[in-house]
């Protein structure tokens, strides 16, 4: 009798442990999925780093070409009327950026026929990955304007930009 009770007790304990383990399978599957996603992201990041580190001249050429495109973009929209933005900036910038320029930036900046804007400063804020971030200053005799510009090297287009306030050496607005 004692042996049968002990046997039943042992079976119940083992059944309880088995049920507990079976209930944890979905959580373990979820953790496995998260670990696989993290591993995939780490491998992608490592591949990008290895590509950049293994071919610095290629990365430098890539950044140099992007910098020229961003400089050209700022000179183009700074020295033309807003009515021609759709035609001249198509393919250089996304439609979102062109609309922002027309609706937000252009009215707040004086782009007259007499003012000619130069781009004395183009600085890279972030050169890692497929999106390069630039800090650009456009300067005329009357005012200076600074922008942060995001350039997507895969799409070869300006994907985002915002205007900054200037303080100090470039601040010649009266």
Tab-separated table of C-alpha atoms in Angstrom:
chain	number	residue	atom	x	y	z
A	1	UNK	CA	0.000	0.000	0.000
A	2	UNK	CA	2.801	2.368	0.930
A	3	UNK	CA	4.618	1.545	-2.292
A	4	UNK	CA	1.556	2.281	-4.422
A	5	UNK	CA	0.978	5.625	-2.651
A	6	UNK	CA	4.642	6.514	-3.101
A	7	UNK	CA	4.425	5.506	-6.752
A	8	UNK	CA	1.270	7.635	-7.292
A	9	UNK	CA	2.915	10.577	-5.554
A	10	UNK	CA	6.028	10.223	-7.743
A	11	UNK	CA	3.855	10.015	-10.892
A	12	UNK	CA	1.926	13.159	-9.871
A	13	UNK	CA	5.181	15.072	-9.195
A	14	UNK	CA	6.628	13.969	-12.539
A	15	UNK	CA	3.361	14.866	-14.316
A	16	UNK	CA	3.443	18.314	-12.702
A	17	UNK	CA	7.022	18.867	-13.844
A	18	UNK	CA	6.130	17.690	-17.352
A	19	UNK	CA	3.125	20.040	-17.580
A	20	UNK	CA	5.244	22.962	-16.342
A	21	UNK	CA	7.882	22.256	-18.983
A	22	UNK	CA	5.251	21.967	-21.737
A	23	UNK	CA	3.772	25.324	-20.721
A	24	UNK	CA	7.181	26.990	-21.143
A	25	UNK	CA	7.618	25.876	-24.764
A	26	UNK	CA	5.824	28.939	-26.285
A	27	UNK	CA	7.986	31.293	-24.200
A	28	UNK	CA	11.117	29.472	-25.275
A	29	UNK	CA	10.020	29.645	-28.934
A	30	UNK	CA	9.477	33.380	-28.557
A	31	UNK	CA	12.920	33.834	-26.981
A	32	UNK	CA	14.481	31.766	-29.769
A	33	UNK	CA	12.838	33.986	-32.390
A	34	UNK	CA	14.122	37.121	-30.655
A	35	UNK	CA	17.615	35.666	-30.405
A	36	UNK	CA	17.600	34.796	-34.126
A	37	UNK	CA	16.483	38.340	-35.024
A	38	UNK	CA	19.212	39.840	-32.831
A	39	UNK	CA	21.797	37.540	-34.392
A	40	UNK	CA	20.677	38.481	-37.909
A	41	UNK	CA	20.899	42.202	-37.047
A	42	UNK	CA	24.358	41.736	-35.522
A	43	UNK	CA	25.567	39.863	-38.615
A	44	UNK	CA	24.267	42.634	-40.899
A	45	UNK	CA	25.968	45.270	-38.779
A	46	UNK	CA	29.199	43.275	-38.774
A	47	UNK	CA	29.084	42.892	-42.567
A	48	UNK	CA	28.625	46.654	-42.994
A	49	UNK	CA	31.532	47.338	-40.637
A	50	UNK	CA	33.750	44.826	-42.425
A	51	UNK	CA	32.875	46.352	-45.801
A	52	UNK	CA	33.713	49.842	-44.597
A	53	UNK	CA	36.880	48.726	-42.814
A	54	UNK	CA	38.075	46.541	-45.683
A	55	UNK	CA	37.581	49.216	-48.333
A	56	UNK	CA	38.178	52.666	-46.818
A	57	UNK	CA	38.983	54.198	-50.227
A	58	UNK	CA	35.651	52.965	-51.569
A	59	UNK	CA	33.830	54.433	-48.536
A	60	UNK	CA	35.738	57.706	-48.916
A	61	UNK	CA	34.772	57.919	-52.605
A	62	UNK	CA	31.183	57.124	-51.636
A	63	UNK	CA	31.101	59.935	-49.059
A	64	UNK	CA	32.870	62.360	-51.414
A	65	UNK	CA	30.295	61.753	-54.154
A	66	UNK	CA	27.424	62.174	-51.669
A	67	UNK	CA	28.926	65.415	-50.350
A	68	UNK	CA	29.088	66.828	-53.877
A	69	UNK	CA	25.440	65.905	-54.459
A	70	UNK	CA	24.325	67.525	-51.186
A	71	UNK	CA	26.297	70.699	-51.964
A	72	UNK	CA	24.786	70.858	-55.449
A	73	UNK	CA	21.311	70.327	-53.978
A	74	UNK	CA	21.668	73.249	-51.549
A	75	UNK	CA	23.064	75.535	-54.260
A	76	UNK	CA	20.228	74.539	-56.583
A	77	UNK	CA	17.321	75.232	-54.250
A	78	UNK	CA	18.952	78.315	-52.690
A	79	UNK	CA	19.470	80.103	-55.994
A	80	UNK	CA	16.173	79.296	-57.737
A	81	UNK	CA	12.569	80.372	-57.245
A	82	UNK	CA	10.297	77.960	-55.371
A	83	UNK	CA	8.070	77.557	-58.437
A	84	UNK	CA	10.822	75.595	-60.203
A	85	UNK	CA	11.597	73.212	-57.316
A	86	UNK	CA	9.517	70.302	-58.609
A	87	UNK	CA	11.297	70.314	-61.954
A	88	UNK	CA	14.854	70.999	-60.813
A	89	UNK	CA	14.918	68.897	-57.632
A	90	UNK	CA	13.061	65.841	-58.901
A	91	UNK	CA	15.371	62.842	-58.641
A	92	UNK	CA	17.737	64.709	-56.302
A	93	UNK	CA	15.372	64.797	-53.329
A	94	UNK	CA	12.269	62.900	-52.283
A	95	UNK	CA	8.869	64.448	-52.867
A	96	UNK	CA	8.485	64.931	-49.096
A	97	UNK	CA	11.644	67.071	-48.977
A	98	UNK	CA	10.601	69.111	-52.013
A	99	UNK	CA	7.197	69.811	-50.426
A	100	UNK	CA	8.885	70.820	-47.154
A	101	UNK	CA	11.111	73.210	-49.060
A	102	UNK	CA	8.181	74.830	-50.819
A	103	UNK	CA	5.896	75.041	-47.806
A	104	UNK	CA	8.243	75.493	-44.846
A	105	UNK	CA	11.780	76.542	-45.669
A	106	UNK	CA	11.442	78.790	-48.709
A	107	UNK	CA	8.937	81.288	-47.233
A	108	UNK	CA	11.117	81.753	-44.148
A	109	UNK	CA	14.296	82.418	-46.136
A	110	UNK	CA	14.795	85.333	-48.489
A	111	UNK	CA	15.726	83.887	-51.874
A	112	UNK	CA	15.728	86.952	-54.080
A	113	UNK	CA	16.936	87.271	-57.662
A	114	UNK	CA	19.785	89.526	-56.513
A	115	UNK	CA	20.999	87.319	-53.653
A	116	UNK	CA	23.383	84.550	-54.566
A	117	UNK	CA	23.993	81.813	-52.044
A	118	UNK	CA	27.320	80.099	-51.622
A	119	UNK	CA	27.810	76.924	-49.627
A	120	UNK	CA	30.911	77.618	-47.510
A	121	UNK	CA	30.459	74.650	-45.182
A	122	UNK	CA	29.366	71.060	-45.657
A	123	UNK	CA	30.200	68.838	-42.683
A	124	UNK	CA	29.399	65.179	-42.134
A	125	UNK	CA	27.550	64.463	-38.902
A	126	UNK	CA	27.261	60.692	-39.414
A	127	UNK	CA	29.064	58.687	-42.106
A	128	UNK	CA	28.095	55.152	-41.048
A	129	UNK	CA	25.437	53.093	-42.778
A	130	UNK	CA	23.474	53.895	-45.892
A	131	UNK	CA	22.151	57.235	-44.586
A	132	UNK	CA	24.726	60.017	-44.368
A	133	UNK	CA	23.879	63.033	-42.223
A	134	UNK	CA	25.246	66.442	-43.173
A	135	UNK	CA	25.346	69.890	-41.627
A	136	UNK	CA	25.239	72.506	-44.403
A	137	UNK	CA	25.499	76.299	-44.258
A	138	UNK	CA	24.264	78.435	-47.177
A	139	UNK	CA	25.455	82.044	-47.037
A	140	UNK	CA	24.623	85.207	-48.985
A	141	UNK	CA	25.481	88.851	-48.352
A	142	UNK	CA	22.249	89.295	-46.383
A	143	UNK	CA	21.874	86.102	-44.388
A	144	UNK	CA	23.157	82.639	-43.570
A	145	UNK	CA	21.018	79.541	-43.277
A	146	UNK	CA	21.986	76.166	-41.776
A	147	UNK	CA	20.414	72.801	-42.528
A	148	UNK	CA	20.759	69.218	-41.408
A	149	UNK	CA	20.361	66.991	-44.434
A	150	UNK	CA	20.025	63.205	-44.596
A	151	UNK	CA	21.264	61.591	-47.816
A	152	UNK	CA	20.348	57.991	-48.609
A	153	UNK	CA	23.280	56.471	-50.498
A	154	UNK	CA	21.212	53.501	-51.679
A	155	UNK	CA	18.485	55.658	-53.230
A	156	UNK	CA	20.941	58.489	-54.060
A	157	UNK	CA	18.436	61.067	-52.814
A	158	UNK	CA	17.990	63.606	-50.044
A	159	UNK	CA	15.457	61.942	-47.738
A	160	UNK	CA	15.155	64.439	-44.894
A	161	UNK	CA	16.187	67.942	-43.954
A	162	UNK	CA	15.568	70.524	-41.272
A	163	UNK	CA	16.563	74.142	-40.799
A	164	UNK	CA	18.719	75.169	-37.837
A	165	UNK	CA	19.166	78.526	-36.147
A	166	UNK	CA	22.628	80.032	-36.394
A	167	UNK	CA	24.659	81.625	-33.638
A	168	UNK	CA	28.155	82.976	-33.957
A	169	UNK	CA	30.400	83.313	-37.005
A	170	UNK	CA	27.766	82.650	-39.669
A	171	UNK	CA	25.061	84.747	-37.992
A	172	UNK	CA	25.081	87.909	-40.126
A	173	UNK	CA	21.327	88.514	-40.269
A	174	UNK	CA	20.380	91.988	-39.044
